[in-house]
Tab-separated table of N, CA, C and O in Angstrom:
chain	number	residue	atom	x	y	z
A	919	UNK	N	-50.734	-19.356	-85.521
A	919	UNK	CA	-52.076	-19.715	-85.975
A	919	UNK	C	-52.945	-18.509	-86.267
A	919	UNK	O	-52.812	-17.495	-85.551
A	920	UNK	N	-53.813	-18.600	-87.224
A	920	UNK	CA	-54.686	-17.480	-87.574
A	920	UNK	C	-55.924	-18.025	-88.335
A	920	UNK	O	-55.882	-19.101	-88.880
A	921	UNK	N	-56.948	-17.237	-88.370
A	921	UNK	CA	-58.140	-17.542	-89.109
A	921	UNK	C	-58.133	-16.650	-90.369
A	921	UNK	O	-58.037	-15.430	-90.313
A	922	UNK	N	-58.231	-17.321	-91.510
A	922	UNK	CA	-58.233	-16.646	-92.799
A	922	UNK	C	-59.545	-17.012	-93.562
A	922	UNK	O	-60.201	-18.012	-93.225
A	923	UNK	N	-59.843	-16.214	-94.544
A	923	UNK	CA	-60.909	-16.561	-95.478
A	923	UNK	C	-60.444	-16.225	-96.862
A	923	UNK	O	-59.591	-15.336	-97.079
A	924	UNK	N	-61.020	-16.912	-97.836
A	924	UNK	CA	-60.680	-16.638	-99.242
A	924	UNK	C	-61.845	-15.842	-99.841
A	924	UNK	O	-63.008	-16.225	-99.692
A	925	UNK	N	-61.517	-14.765	-100.525
A	925	UNK	CA	-62.478	-13.954	-101.219
A	925	UNK	C	-62.234	-14.026	-102.700
A	925	UNK	O	-61.068	-14.074	-103.163
A	926	UNK	N	-63.339	-13.994	-103.471
A	926	UNK	CA	-63.151	-13.933	-104.916
A	926	UNK	C	-62.834	-12.482	-105.319
A	926	UNK	O	-63.605	-11.557	-105.091
A	927	UNK	N	-61.634	-12.317	-105.828
A	927	UNK	CA	-61.201	-10.971	-106.160
A	927	UNK	C	-61.407	-10.656	-107.647
A	927	UNK	O	-62.004	-11.404	-108.366
A	928	UNK	N	-60.854	-9.527	-108.021
A	928	UNK	CA	-60.974	-9.145	-109.451
A	928	UNK	C	-60.201	-10.108	-110.293
A	928	UNK	O	-59.204	-10.673	-109.941
A	929	UNK	N	-60.696	-10.296	-111.514
A	929	UNK	CA	-60.020	-11.252	-112.418
A	929	UNK	C	-60.211	-12.696	-112.046
A	929	UNK	O	-59.478	-13.576	-112.436
A	930	UNK	N	-61.233	-12.990	-111.215
A	930	UNK	CA	-61.580	-14.344	-110.787
A	930	UNK	C	-60.433	-15.023	-110.045
A	930	UNK	O	-60.233	-16.227	-110.205
A	931	UNK	N	-59.693	-14.291	-109.275
A	931	UNK	CA	-58.615	-14.871	-108.448
A	931	UNK	C	-59.080	-14.889	-106.999
A	931	UNK	O	-59.873	-14.063	-106.573
A	932	UNK	N	-58.568	-15.873	-106.271
A	932	UNK	CA	-58.893	-15.957	-104.859
A	932	UNK	C	-57.854	-15.174	-104.070
A	932	UNK	O	-56.661	-15.328	-104.269
A	933	UNK	N	-58.345	-14.314	-103.174
A	933	UNK	CA	-57.530	-13.465	-102.325
A	933	UNK	C	-57.653	-13.916	-100.884
A	933	UNK	O	-58.736	-14.033	-100.364
A	934	UNK	N	-56.509	-14.138	-100.216
A	934	UNK	CA	-56.485	-14.587	-98.821
A	934	UNK	C	-56.635	-13.343	-97.956
A	934	UNK	O	-55.884	-12.349	-98.095
A	935	UNK	N	-57.564	-13.382	-96.973
A	935	UNK	CA	-57.781	-12.273	-96.041
A	935	UNK	C	-57.644	-12.785	-94.624
A	935	UNK	O	-58.307	-13.721	-94.216
A	936	UNK	N	-56.738	-12.167	-93.846
A	936	UNK	CA	-56.569	-12.504	-92.451
A	936	UNK	C	-57.740	-11.912	-91.646
A	936	UNK	O	-57.974	-10.716	-91.695
A	937	UNK	N	-58.454	-12.726	-90.900
A	937	UNK	CA	-59.518	-12.268	-90.050
A	937	UNK	C	-59.063	-11.956	-88.652
A	937	UNK	O	-59.425	-10.921	-88.076
A	938	UNK	N	-58.314	-12.877	-88.067
A	938	UNK	CA	-57.773	-12.675	-86.701
A	938	UNK	C	-56.613	-13.611	-86.414
A	938	UNK	O	-56.582	-14.711	-86.998
A	939	UNK	N	-55.733	-13.232	-85.563
A	939	UNK	CA	-54.600	-14.055	-85.148
A	939	UNK	C	-55.006	-14.922	-83.967
A	939	UNK	O	-55.998	-14.615	-83.239
A	940	UNK	N	-54.265	-16.017	-83.739
A	940	UNK	CA	-54.445	-16.800	-82.523
A	940	UNK	C	-55.441	-17.925	-82.535
A	940	UNK	O	-55.643	-18.552	-81.512
A	941	UNK	N	-56.114	-18.177	-83.656
A	941	UNK	CA	-57.070	-19.259	-83.735
A	941	UNK	C	-56.351	-20.589	-84.028
A	941	UNK	O	-55.828	-20.751	-85.113
A	942	UNK	N	-56.340	-21.496	-83.030
A	942	UNK	CA	-55.635	-22.730	-83.218
A	942	UNK	C	-56.569	-23.847	-83.744
A	942	UNK	O	-56.098	-24.748	-84.490
A	943	UNK	N	-57.838	-23.838	-83.377
A	943	UNK	CA	-58.765	-24.870	-83.804
A	943	UNK	C	-60.163	-24.402	-83.745
A	943	UNK	O	-60.536	-23.602	-82.883
A	944	UNK	N	-60.976	-24.880	-84.649
A	944	UNK	CA	-62.425	-24.670	-84.708
A	944	UNK	C	-63.054	-26.058	-84.907
A	944	UNK	O	-62.618	-26.838	-85.759
A	945	UNK	N	-64.104	-26.315	-84.107
A	945	UNK	CA	-64.742	-27.649	-84.225
A	945	UNK	C	-66.251	-27.444	-84.112
A	945	UNK	O	-66.729	-26.642	-83.244
A	946	UNK	N	-67.028	-28.156	-84.918
A	946	UNK	CA	-68.474	-28.007	-84.901
A	946	UNK	C	-69.114	-29.381	-84.676
A	946	UNK	O	-68.712	-30.362	-85.325
A	947	UNK	N	-70.100	-29.436	-83.787
A	947	UNK	CA	-70.907	-30.598	-83.558
A	947	UNK	C	-72.336	-30.277	-83.913
A	947	UNK	O	-72.882	-29.223	-83.476
A	948	UNK	N	-72.957	-31.117	-84.708
A	948	UNK	CA	-74.354	-30.922	-85.125
A	948	UNK	C	-75.299	-31.678	-84.211
A	948	UNK	O	-75.085	-32.892	-84.017
A	949	UNK	N	-76.343	-31.009	-83.707
A	949	UNK	CA	-77.312	-31.643	-82.857
A	949	UNK	C	-78.387	-32.286	-83.721
A	949	UNK	O	-79.091	-31.658	-84.472
A	950	UNK	N	-78.496	-33.657	-83.566
A	950	UNK	CA	-79.365	-34.445	-84.407
A	950	UNK	C	-80.575	-34.852	-83.560
A	950	UNK	O	-80.455	-35.400	-82.478
A	951	UNK	N	-81.799	-34.567	-84.073
A	951	UNK	CA	-83.016	-34.930	-83.400
A	951	UNK	C	-83.546	-36.216	-84.013
A	951	UNK	O	-84.161	-36.207	-85.102
A	952	UNK	N	-83.332	-37.364	-83.370
A	952	UNK	CA	-83.642	-38.645	-83.892
A	952	UNK	C	-85.136	-39.033	-83.787
A	952	UNK	O	-85.633	-39.852	-84.543
A	953	UNK	N	-85.842	-38.447	-82.801
A	953	UNK	CA	-87.218	-38.847	-82.579
A	953	UNK	C	-88.238	-37.758	-82.890
A	953	UNK	O	-89.422	-37.926	-82.625
A	954	UNK	N	-87.819	-36.631	-83.460
A	954	UNK	CA	-88.752	-35.590	-83.908
A	954	UNK	C	-89.422	-34.810	-82.828
A	954	UNK	O	-90.465	-34.190	-83.044
A	955	UNK	N	-88.828	-34.750	-81.608
A	955	UNK	CA	-89.457	-34.036	-80.519
A	955	UNK	C	-88.867	-32.651	-80.320
A	955	UNK	O	-89.278	-31.935	-79.375
A	956	UNK	N	-87.987	-32.191	-81.194
A	956	UNK	CA	-87.420	-30.877	-81.109
A	956	UNK	C	-86.214	-30.752	-80.162
A	956	UNK	O	-85.764	-29.657	-79.938
A	957	UNK	N	-85.711	-31.882	-79.697
A	957	UNK	CA	-84.552	-31.892	-78.770
A	957	UNK	C	-83.482	-32.792	-79.393
A	957	UNK	O	-83.804	-33.904	-79.818
A	958	UNK	N	-82.264	-32.262	-79.443
A	958	UNK	CA	-81.154	-33.051	-79.978
A	958	UNK	C	-80.892	-34.269	-79.091
A	958	UNK	O	-80.753	-34.177	-77.897
A	959	UNK	N	-80.860	-35.452	-79.758
A	959	UNK	CA	-80.577	-36.694	-79.036
A	959	UNK	C	-79.104	-37.030	-79.041
A	959	UNK	O	-78.641	-37.814	-78.218
A	960	UNK	N	-78.365	-36.523	-80.033
A	960	UNK	CA	-76.967	-36.826	-80.158
A	960	UNK	C	-76.283	-35.662	-80.898
A	960	UNK	O	-76.921	-34.952	-81.670
A	961	UNK	N	-74.984	-35.516	-80.634
A	961	UNK	CA	-74.188	-34.483	-81.353
A	961	UNK	C	-73.079	-35.192	-82.105
A	961	UNK	O	-72.390	-36.051	-81.561
A	962	UNK	N	-72.947	-34.821	-83.378
A	962	UNK	CA	-71.984	-35.527	-84.254
A	962	UNK	C	-71.162	-34.455	-84.986
A	962	UNK	O	-71.694	-33.482	-85.483
A	963	UNK	N	-69.867	-34.751	-85.179
A	963	UNK	CA	-68.989	-33.863	-85.928
A	963	UNK	C	-68.964	-34.243	-87.431
A	963	UNK	O	-68.570	-33.446	-88.247
A	964	UNK	N	-69.398	-35.453	-87.749
A	964	UNK	CA	-69.387	-35.913	-89.125
A	964	UNK	C	-70.743	-36.562	-89.449
A	964	UNK	O	-70.794	-37.744	-89.786
A	965	UNK	N	-71.825	-35.775	-89.445
A	965	UNK	CA	-73.147	-36.363	-89.736
A	965	UNK	C	-73.279	-36.765	-91.218
A	965	UNK	O	-72.644	-36.184	-92.080
A	966	UNK	N	-74.162	-37.704	-91.447
A	966	UNK	CA	-74.459	-38.101	-92.823
A	966	UNK	C	-75.385	-37.031	-93.422
A	966	UNK	O	-75.901	-36.203	-92.671
A	967	UNK	N	-75.671	-37.131	-94.685
A	967	UNK	CA	-76.595	-36.228	-95.345
A	967	UNK	C	-77.979	-36.344	-94.739
A	967	UNK	O	-78.624	-35.340	-94.469
A	968	UNK	N	-78.402	-37.592	-94.454
A	968	UNK	CA	-79.744	-37.799	-93.820
A	968	UNK	C	-79.762	-37.160	-92.437
A	968	UNK	O	-80.773	-36.616	-92.055
A	969	UNK	N	-78.657	-37.302	-91.646
A	969	UNK	CA	-78.638	-36.677	-90.331
A	969	UNK	C	-78.601	-35.163	-90.413
A	969	UNK	O	-79.251	-34.500	-89.538
A	970	UNK	N	-77.978	-34.589	-91.398
A	970	UNK	CA	-78.009	-33.125	-91.563
A	970	UNK	C	-79.397	-32.624	-91.814
A	970	UNK	O	-79.791	-31.522	-91.426
A	971	UNK	N	-80.178	-33.430	-92.476
A	971	UNK	CA	-81.600	-33.056	-92.732
A	971	UNK	C	-82.426	-32.936	-91.460
A	971	UNK	O	-83.424	-32.249	-91.450
A	972	UNK	N	-81.984	-33.581	-90.370
A	972	UNK	CA	-82.700	-33.507	-89.099
A	972	UNK	C	-81.887	-32.828	-88.030
A	972	UNK	O	-82.147	-32.942	-86.841
A	973	UNK	N	-80.833	-32.059	-88.454
A	973	UNK	CA	-80.033	-31.283	-87.514
A	973	UNK	C	-80.791	-30.088	-87.057
A	973	UNK	O	-81.378	-29.378	-87.851
A	974	UNK	N	-80.828	-29.832	-85.734
A	974	UNK	CA	-81.561	-28.718	-85.242
A	974	UNK	C	-80.699	-27.585	-84.691
A	974	UNK	O	-81.140	-26.465	-84.596
A	975	UNK	N	-79.454	-27.898	-84.306
A	975	UNK	CA	-78.553	-26.881	-83.839
A	975	UNK	C	-77.115	-27.308	-84.066
A	975	UNK	O	-76.839	-28.435	-84.510
A	976	UNK	N	-76.201	-26.383	-83.776
A	976	UNK	CA	-74.755	-26.662	-83.924
A	976	UNK	C	-74.076	-26.084	-82.703
A	976	UNK	O	-74.347	-24.957	-82.308
A	977	UNK	N	-73.191	-26.840	-82.187
A	977	UNK	CA	-72.311	-26.376	-81.076
A	977	UNK	C	-70.932	-26.042	-81.738
A	977	UNK	O	-70.327	-26.900	-82.349
A	978	UNK	N	-70.514	-24.821	-81.565
A	978	UNK	CA	-69.286	-24.325	-82.199
A	978	UNK	C	-68.266	-24.081	-81.108
A	978	UNK	O	-68.530	-23.381	-80.116
A	979	UNK	N	-67.076	-24.692	-81.294
A	979	UNK	CA	-65.995	-24.499	-80.302
A	979	UNK	C	-64.791	-23.860	-81.025
A	979	UNK	O	-64.446	-24.220	-82.163
A	980	UNK	N	-64.134	-22.909	-80.324
A	980	UNK	CA	-62.978	-22.260	-80.877
A	980	UNK	C	-61.908	-22.232	-79.807
A	980	UNK	O	-62.123	-21.825	-78.657
A	981	UNK	N	-60.705	-22.681	-80.190
A	981	UNK	CA	-59.519	-22.697	-79.296
A	981	UNK	C	-58.623	-21.534	-79.746
A	981	UNK	O	-58.182	-21.478	-80.879
A	982	UNK	N	-58.476	-20.585	-78.852
A	982	UNK	CA	-57.745	-19.327	-79.110
A	982	UNK	C	-56.456	-19.291	-78.283
A	982	UNK	O	-56.428	-19.701	-77.108
A	983	UNK	N	-55.379	-18.813	-78.901
A	983	UNK	CA	-54.064	-18.738	-78.270
A	983	UNK	C	-53.600	-17.332	-78.279
A	983	UNK	O	-53.831	-16.549	-79.240
A	984	UNK	N	-52.913	-16.880	-77.202
A	984	UNK	CA	-52.313	-15.563	-77.167
A	984	UNK	C	-51.318	-15.417	-78.321
A	984	UNK	O	-50.667	-16.403	-78.741
A	985	UNK	N	-51.154	-14.221	-78.809
A	985	UNK	CA	-50.216	-13.969	-79.908
A	985	UNK	C	-48.772	-14.035	-79.391
A	985	UNK	O	-47.906	-14.597	-80.079
A	986	UNK	N	-48.516	-13.511	-78.227
A	986	UNK	CA	-47.154	-13.466	-77.675
A	986	UNK	C	-46.936	-14.498	-76.590
A	986	UNK	O	-47.863	-14.833	-75.862
A	987	UNK	N	-45.720	-14.978	-76.492
A	987	UNK	CA	-45.376	-15.940	-75.434
A	987	UNK	C	-45.268	-15.217	-74.080
A	987	UNK	O	-44.970	-14.030	-74.027
A	988	UNK	N	-45.588	-15.959	-73.018
A	988	UNK	CA	-45.383	-15.483	-71.687
A	988	UNK	C	-44.311	-16.373	-71.026
A	988	UNK	O	-44.612	-17.519	-70.688
A	989	UNK	N	-43.099	-15.842	-70.861
A	989	UNK	CA	-42.033	-16.694	-70.332
A	989	UNK	C	-42.238	-17.206	-68.909
A	989	UNK	O	-41.654	-18.181	-68.481
A	990	UNK	N	-43.158	-16.552	-68.180
A	990	UNK	CA	-43.479	-16.953	-66.819
A	990	UNK	C	-44.532	-18.000	-66.737
A	990	UNK	O	-44.882	-18.510	-65.619
A	991	UNK	N	-45.112	-18.407	-67.854
A	991	UNK	CA	-46.274	-19.303	-67.852
A	991	UNK	C	-45.932	-20.633	-68.517
A	991	UNK	O	-45.152	-20.687	-69.461
A	992	UNK	N	-46.474	-21.720	-67.993
A	992	UNK	CA	-46.316	-23.035	-68.562
A	992	UNK	C	-47.687	-23.670	-68.719
A	992	UNK	O	-48.386	-23.843	-67.683
A	993	UNK	N	-48.102	-23.945	-69.923
A	993	UNK	CA	-49.427	-24.511	-70.176
A	993	UNK	C	-49.359	-26.021	-70.197
A	993	UNK	O	-48.752	-26.603	-71.054
A	994	UNK	N	-50.035	-26.634	-69.206
A	994	UNK	CA	-50.114	-28.056	-69.154
A	994	UNK	C	-51.533	-28.579	-69.189
A	994	UNK	O	-51.825	-29.721	-68.888
A	995	UNK	N	-52.496	-27.728	-69.678
A	995	UNK	CA	-53.890	-28.026	-69.659
A	995	UNK	C	-54.276	-28.870	-70.890
A	995	UNK	O	-53.615	-28.906	-71.899
A	996	UNK	N	-55.387	-29.553	-70.736
A	996	UNK	CA	-56.075	-30.246	-71.821
A	996	UNK	C	-57.276	-29.420	-72.205
A	996	UNK	O	-58.048	-29.038	-71.328
A	997	UNK	N	-57.461	-29.125	-73.458
A	997	UNK	CA	-58.545	-28.325	-73.964
A	997	UNK	C	-59.592	-29.184	-74.701
A	997	UNK	O	-59.209	-29.873	-75.633
A	998	UNK	N	-60.819	-29.164	-74.219
A	998	UNK	CA	-61.862	-30.041	-74.835
A	998	UNK	C	-62.777	-29.187	-75.720
A	998	UNK	O	-63.322	-28.176	-75.283
A	999	UNK	N	-62.908	-29.640	-76.977
A	999	UNK	CA	-63.766	-28.972	-77.951
A	999	UNK	C	-64.821	-30.036	-78.364
A	999	UNK	O	-64.634	-30.669	-79.368
A	1000	UNK	N	-65.828	-30.201	-77.564
A	1000	UNK	CA	-66.841	-31.226	-77.868
A	1000	UNK	C	-66.221	-32.594	-77.727
A	1000	UNK	O	-65.830	-33.019	-76.644
A	1001	UNK	N	-66.138	-33.309	-78.846
A	1001	UNK	CA	-65.645	-34.695	-78.812
A	1001	UNK	C	-64.137	-34.777	-79.184
A	1001	UNK	O	-63.612	-35.847	-79.421
A	1002	UNK	N	-63.459	-33.600	-79.250
A	1002	UNK	CA	-62.011	-33.577	-79.456
A	1002	UNK	C	-61.298	-32.973	-78.273
A	1002	UNK	O	-61.873	-32.166	-77.542
A	1003	UNK	N	-60.054	-33.348	-78.124
A	1003	UNK	CA	-59.221	-32.666	-77.102
A	1003	UNK	C	-57.900	-32.326	-77.698
A	1003	UNK	O	-57.392	-32.961	-78.605
A	1004	UNK	N	-57.307	-31.285	-77.154
A	1004	UNK	CA	-55.987	-30.791	-77.571
A	1004	UNK	C	-55.120	-30.586	-76.314
A	1004	UNK	O	-55.626	-30.179	-75.278
A	1005	UNK	N	-53.854	-30.875	-76.442
A	1005	UNK	CA	-52.917	-30.744	-75.335
A	1005	UNK	C	-51.516	-30.452	-75.876
A	1005	UNK	O	-51.147	-30.993	-76.902
A	1006	UNK	N	-50.821	-29.592	-75.200
A	1006	UNK	CA	-49.434	-29.288	-75.580
A	1006	UNK	C	-48.641	-30.556	-75.509
A	1006	UNK	O	-48.675	-31.233	-74.495
A	1007	UNK	N	-47.999	-30.976	-76.613
A	1007	UNK	CA	-47.260	-32.223	-76.658
A	1007	UNK	C	-48.075	-33.433	-76.910
A	1007	UNK	O	-47.545	-34.519	-77.102
A	1008	UNK	N	-49.399	-33.310	-76.923
A	1008	UNK	CA	-50.285	-34.476	-77.133
A	1008	UNK	C	-50.325	-35.412	-75.991
A	1008	UNK	O	-49.930	-35.067	-74.888
A	1009	UNK	N	-50.754	-36.610	-76.244
A	1009	UNK	CA	-50.861	-37.635	-75.215
A	1009	UNK	C	-52.265	-37.776	-74.671
A	1009	UNK	O	-53.056	-36.883	-74.802
A	1010	UNK	N	-52.585	-38.963	-74.115
A	1010	UNK	CA	-53.883	-39.204	-73.523
A	1010	UNK	C	-54.965	-39.235	-74.597
A	1010	UNK	O	-56.128	-38.932	-74.266
A	1011	UNK	N	-54.635	-39.557	-75.821
A	1011	UNK	CA	-55.619	-39.544	-76.884
A	1011	UNK	C	-55.985	-38.216	-77.481
A	1011	UNK	O	-56.904	-38.086	-78.219
A	1012	UNK	N	-55.225	-37.171	-77.074
A	1012	UNK	CA	-55.499	-35.832	-77.518
A	1012	UNK	C	-54.625	-35.433	-78.688
A	1012	UNK	O	-53.518	-35.943	-78.878
A	1013	UNK	N	-55.132	-34.461	-79.477
A	1013	UNK	CA	-54.357	-33.865	-80.567
A	1013	UNK	C	-53.201	-33.017	-79.960
A	1013	UNK	O	-53.341	-32.515	-78.839
A	1014	UNK	N	-52.179	-32.865	-80.719
A	1014	UNK	CA	-50.989	-32.153	-80.229
A	1014	UNK	C	-51.066	-30.646	-80.596
A	1014	UNK	O	-51.322	-30.327	-81.731
A	1015	UNK	N	-50.780	-29.839	-79.609
A	1015	UNK	CA	-50.656	-28.371	-79.866
A	1015	UNK	C	-49.195	-28.072	-80.006
A	1015	UNK	O	-48.391	-28.419	-79.136
A	1016	UNK	N	-48.812	-27.470	-81.113
A	1016	UNK	CA	-47.406	-27.138	-81.358
A	1016	UNK	C	-47.303	-25.681	-81.849
A	1016	UNK	O	-48.304	-25.045	-82.138
A	1017	UNK	N	-46.097	-25.219	-81.957
A	1017	UNK	CA	-45.851	-23.904	-82.526
A	1017	UNK	C	-44.726	-24.064	-83.547
A	1017	UNK	O	-43.599	-24.329	-83.165
A	1018	UNK	N	-45.091	-23.889	-84.803
A	1018	UNK	CA	-44.103	-24.121	-85.866
A	1018	UNK	C	-42.929	-23.167	-85.766
A	1018	UNK	O	-41.813	-23.496	-86.230
A	1019	UNK	N	-43.088	-21.993	-85.173
A	1019	UNK	CA	-42.011	-21.008	-85.134
A	1019	UNK	C	-41.094	-21.294	-83.926
A	1019	UNK	O	-39.981	-20.818	-83.913
A	1020	UNK	N	-41.563	-22.027	-82.962
A	1020	UNK	CA	-40.704	-22.377	-81.770
A	1020	UNK	C	-41.193	-23.699	-81.183
A	1020	UNK	O	-41.897	-23.684	-80.162
A	1021	UNK	N	-40.841	-24.755	-81.837
A	1021	UNK	CA	-41.379	-26.077	-81.446
A	1021	UNK	C	-40.973	-26.440	-80.025
A	1021	UNK	O	-41.588	-27.313	-79.416
A	1022	UNK	N	-39.995	-25.846	-79.482
A	1022	UNK	CA	-39.525	-26.207	-78.148
A	1022	UNK	C	-40.346	-25.503	-77.027
A	1022	UNK	O	-40.246	-25.872	-75.872
A	1023	UNK	N	-41.137	-24.487	-77.367
A	1023	UNK	CA	-41.864	-23.765	-76.320
A	1023	UNK	C	-43.336	-23.475	-76.628
A	1023	UNK	O	-43.846	-22.375	-76.373
A	1024	UNK	N	-44.097	-24.407	-77.123
A	1024	UNK	CA	-45.505	-24.146	-77.372
A	1024	UNK	C	-46.350	-23.976	-76.104
A	1024	UNK	O	-47.435	-23.456	-76.117
A	1025	UNK	N	-45.772	-24.421	-74.966
A	1025	UNK	CA	-46.456	-24.313	-73.706
A	1025	UNK	C	-46.385	-22.932	-73.073
A	1025	UNK	O	-46.986	-22.654	-72.052
A	1026	UNK	N	-45.727	-22.001	-73.732
A	1026	UNK	CA	-45.551	-20.590	-73.145
A	1026	UNK	C	-46.673	-19.676	-73.630
A	1026	UNK	O	-46.585	-18.475	-73.406
A	1027	UNK	N	-47.726	-20.186	-74.169
A	1027	UNK	CA	-48.881	-19.385	-74.631
A	1027	UNK	C	-50.088	-19.629	-73.724
A	1027	UNK	O	-50.343	-20.725	-73.274
A	1028	UNK	N	-50.854	-18.577	-73.532
A	1028	UNK	CA	-52.138	-18.695	-72.839
A	1028	UNK	C	-53.178	-19.104	-73.881
A	1028	UNK	O	-53.190	-18.593	-74.980
A	1029	UNK	N	-54.030	-20.037	-73.495
A	1029	UNK	CA	-55.068	-20.523	-74.402
A	1029	UNK	C	-56.432	-20.512	-73.679
A	1029	UNK	O	-56.492	-20.624	-72.473
A	1030	UNK	N	-57.505	-20.426	-74.502
A	1030	UNK	CA	-58.799	-20.481	-73.962
A	1030	UNK	C	-59.773	-21.058	-75.001
A	1030	UNK	O	-59.614	-20.853	-76.178
A	1031	UNK	N	-60.781	-21.774	-74.514
A	1031	UNK	CA	-61.835	-22.348	-75.392
A	1031	UNK	C	-63.075	-21.481	-75.233
A	1031	UNK	O	-63.554	-21.215	-74.142
A	1032	UNK	N	-63.677	-21.113	-76.343
A	1032	UNK	CA	-64.944	-20.431	-76.421
A	1032	UNK	C	-65.955	-21.353	-77.141
A	1032	UNK	O	-65.567	-22.074	-78.066
A	1033	UNK	N	-67.192	-21.364	-76.660
A	1033	UNK	CA	-68.166	-22.173	-77.306
A	1033	UNK	C	-69.517	-21.485	-77.330
A	1033	UNK	O	-69.841	-20.613	-76.513
A	1034	UNK	N	-70.333	-21.838	-78.291
A	1034	UNK	CA	-71.686	-21.320	-78.392
A	1034	UNK	C	-72.517	-22.351	-79.165
A	1034	UNK	O	-72.032	-23.118	-79.977
A	1035	UNK	N	-73.849	-22.371	-78.830
A	1035	UNK	CA	-74.784	-23.245	-79.555
A	1035	UNK	C	-75.699	-22.303	-80.312
A	1035	UNK	O	-76.261	-21.408	-79.780
A	1036	UNK	N	-75.890	-22.645	-81.606
A	1036	UNK	CA	-76.727	-21.850	-82.479
A	1036	UNK	C	-77.814	-22.741	-83.065
A	1036	UNK	O	-77.613	-23.938	-83.332
A	1037	UNK	N	-78.999	-22.140	-83.219
A	1037	UNK	CA	-80.144	-22.845	-83.814
A	1037	UNK	C	-79.954	-22.773	-85.328
A	1037	UNK	O	-79.648	-21.770	-85.894
A	1038	UNK	N	-80.212	-23.924	-85.999
A	1038	UNK	CA	-80.150	-23.966	-87.447
A	1038	UNK	C	-81.492	-23.739	-88.062
A	1038	UNK	O	-82.489	-24.250	-87.581
A	1039	UNK	N	-81.582	-22.994	-89.151
A	1039	UNK	CA	-82.831	-22.785	-89.841
A	1039	UNK	C	-82.934	-23.931	-90.873
A	1039	UNK	O	-82.588	-23.778	-92.073
A	1040	UNK	N	-83.376	-25.060	-90.413
A	1040	UNK	CA	-83.437	-26.285	-91.218
A	1040	UNK	C	-84.888	-26.547	-91.605
A	1040	UNK	O	-85.634	-27.116	-90.859
A	1041	UNK	N	-85.275	-26.131	-92.786
A	1041	UNK	CA	-86.615	-26.269	-93.285
A	1041	UNK	C	-87.059	-27.770	-93.315
A	1041	UNK	O	-88.192	-28.105	-92.903
A	1042	UNK	N	-86.175	-28.639	-93.768
A	1042	UNK	CA	-86.533	-30.049	-93.826
A	1042	UNK	C	-86.810	-30.594	-92.438
A	1042	UNK	O	-87.734	-31.387	-92.269
A	1043	UNK	N	-86.039	-30.183	-91.470
A	1043	UNK	CA	-86.225	-30.640	-90.080
A	1043	UNK	C	-87.535	-30.139	-89.552
A	1043	UNK	O	-88.318	-30.878	-88.975
A	1044	UNK	N	-87.841	-28.844	-89.697
A	1044	UNK	CA	-89.066	-28.281	-89.156
A	1044	UNK	C	-90.302	-28.897	-89.745
A	1044	UNK	O	-91.343	-29.041	-89.096
A	1045	UNK	N	-90.243	-29.264	-91.029
A	1045	UNK	CA	-91.435	-29.886	-91.687
A	1045	UNK	C	-91.809	-31.223	-91.104
A	1045	UNK	O	-92.944	-31.613	-91.216
A	1046	UNK	N	-90.885	-31.924	-90.516
A	1046	UNK	CA	-91.188	-33.268	-90.028
A	1046	UNK	C	-91.360	-33.359	-88.515
A	1046	UNK	O	-91.589	-34.425	-87.993
A	1047	UNK	N	-91.330	-32.198	-87.808
A	1047	UNK	CA	-91.552	-32.208	-86.390
A	1047	UNK	C	-92.973	-32.735	-86.045
A	1047	UNK	O	-93.927	-32.392	-86.742
A	1048	UNK	N	-93.035	-33.448	-85.013
A	1048	UNK	CA	-94.333	-33.932	-84.533
A	1048	UNK	C	-95.119	-32.811	-83.941
A	1048	UNK	O	-94.581	-31.999	-83.168
A	1049	UNK	N	-96.454	-32.725	-84.240
A	1049	UNK	CA	-97.270	-31.647	-83.680
A	1049	UNK	C	-97.503	-31.776	-82.195
A	1049	UNK	O	-97.426	-32.777	-81.619
């Protein structure tokens, strides 16, 4: 797994650029302020256009995996990214973590979840806040 981005190159072609290895999943939840008090009342991963207009922040989750296997380690954890979960082999309503290069040993990697909440500069939202 890796994180890539596409850049517009010369001749109007898209060029793939590797940013970093080991990124298995990224998930974003948008904080929606339903009553205009400046505090998110709910977090949604698939907000409507109207809900995005009143989004005040975003919670960003990243699931990172070690590049190399550790033969002495067995990963049996469940990783929670907001309203999603991931688990080696799946199960319990979670998404499955696999390794395409070695499907028999995806549990031999160390994993970690990082998260951060960022404030959105949402002009439409700020204009409707209650004084």
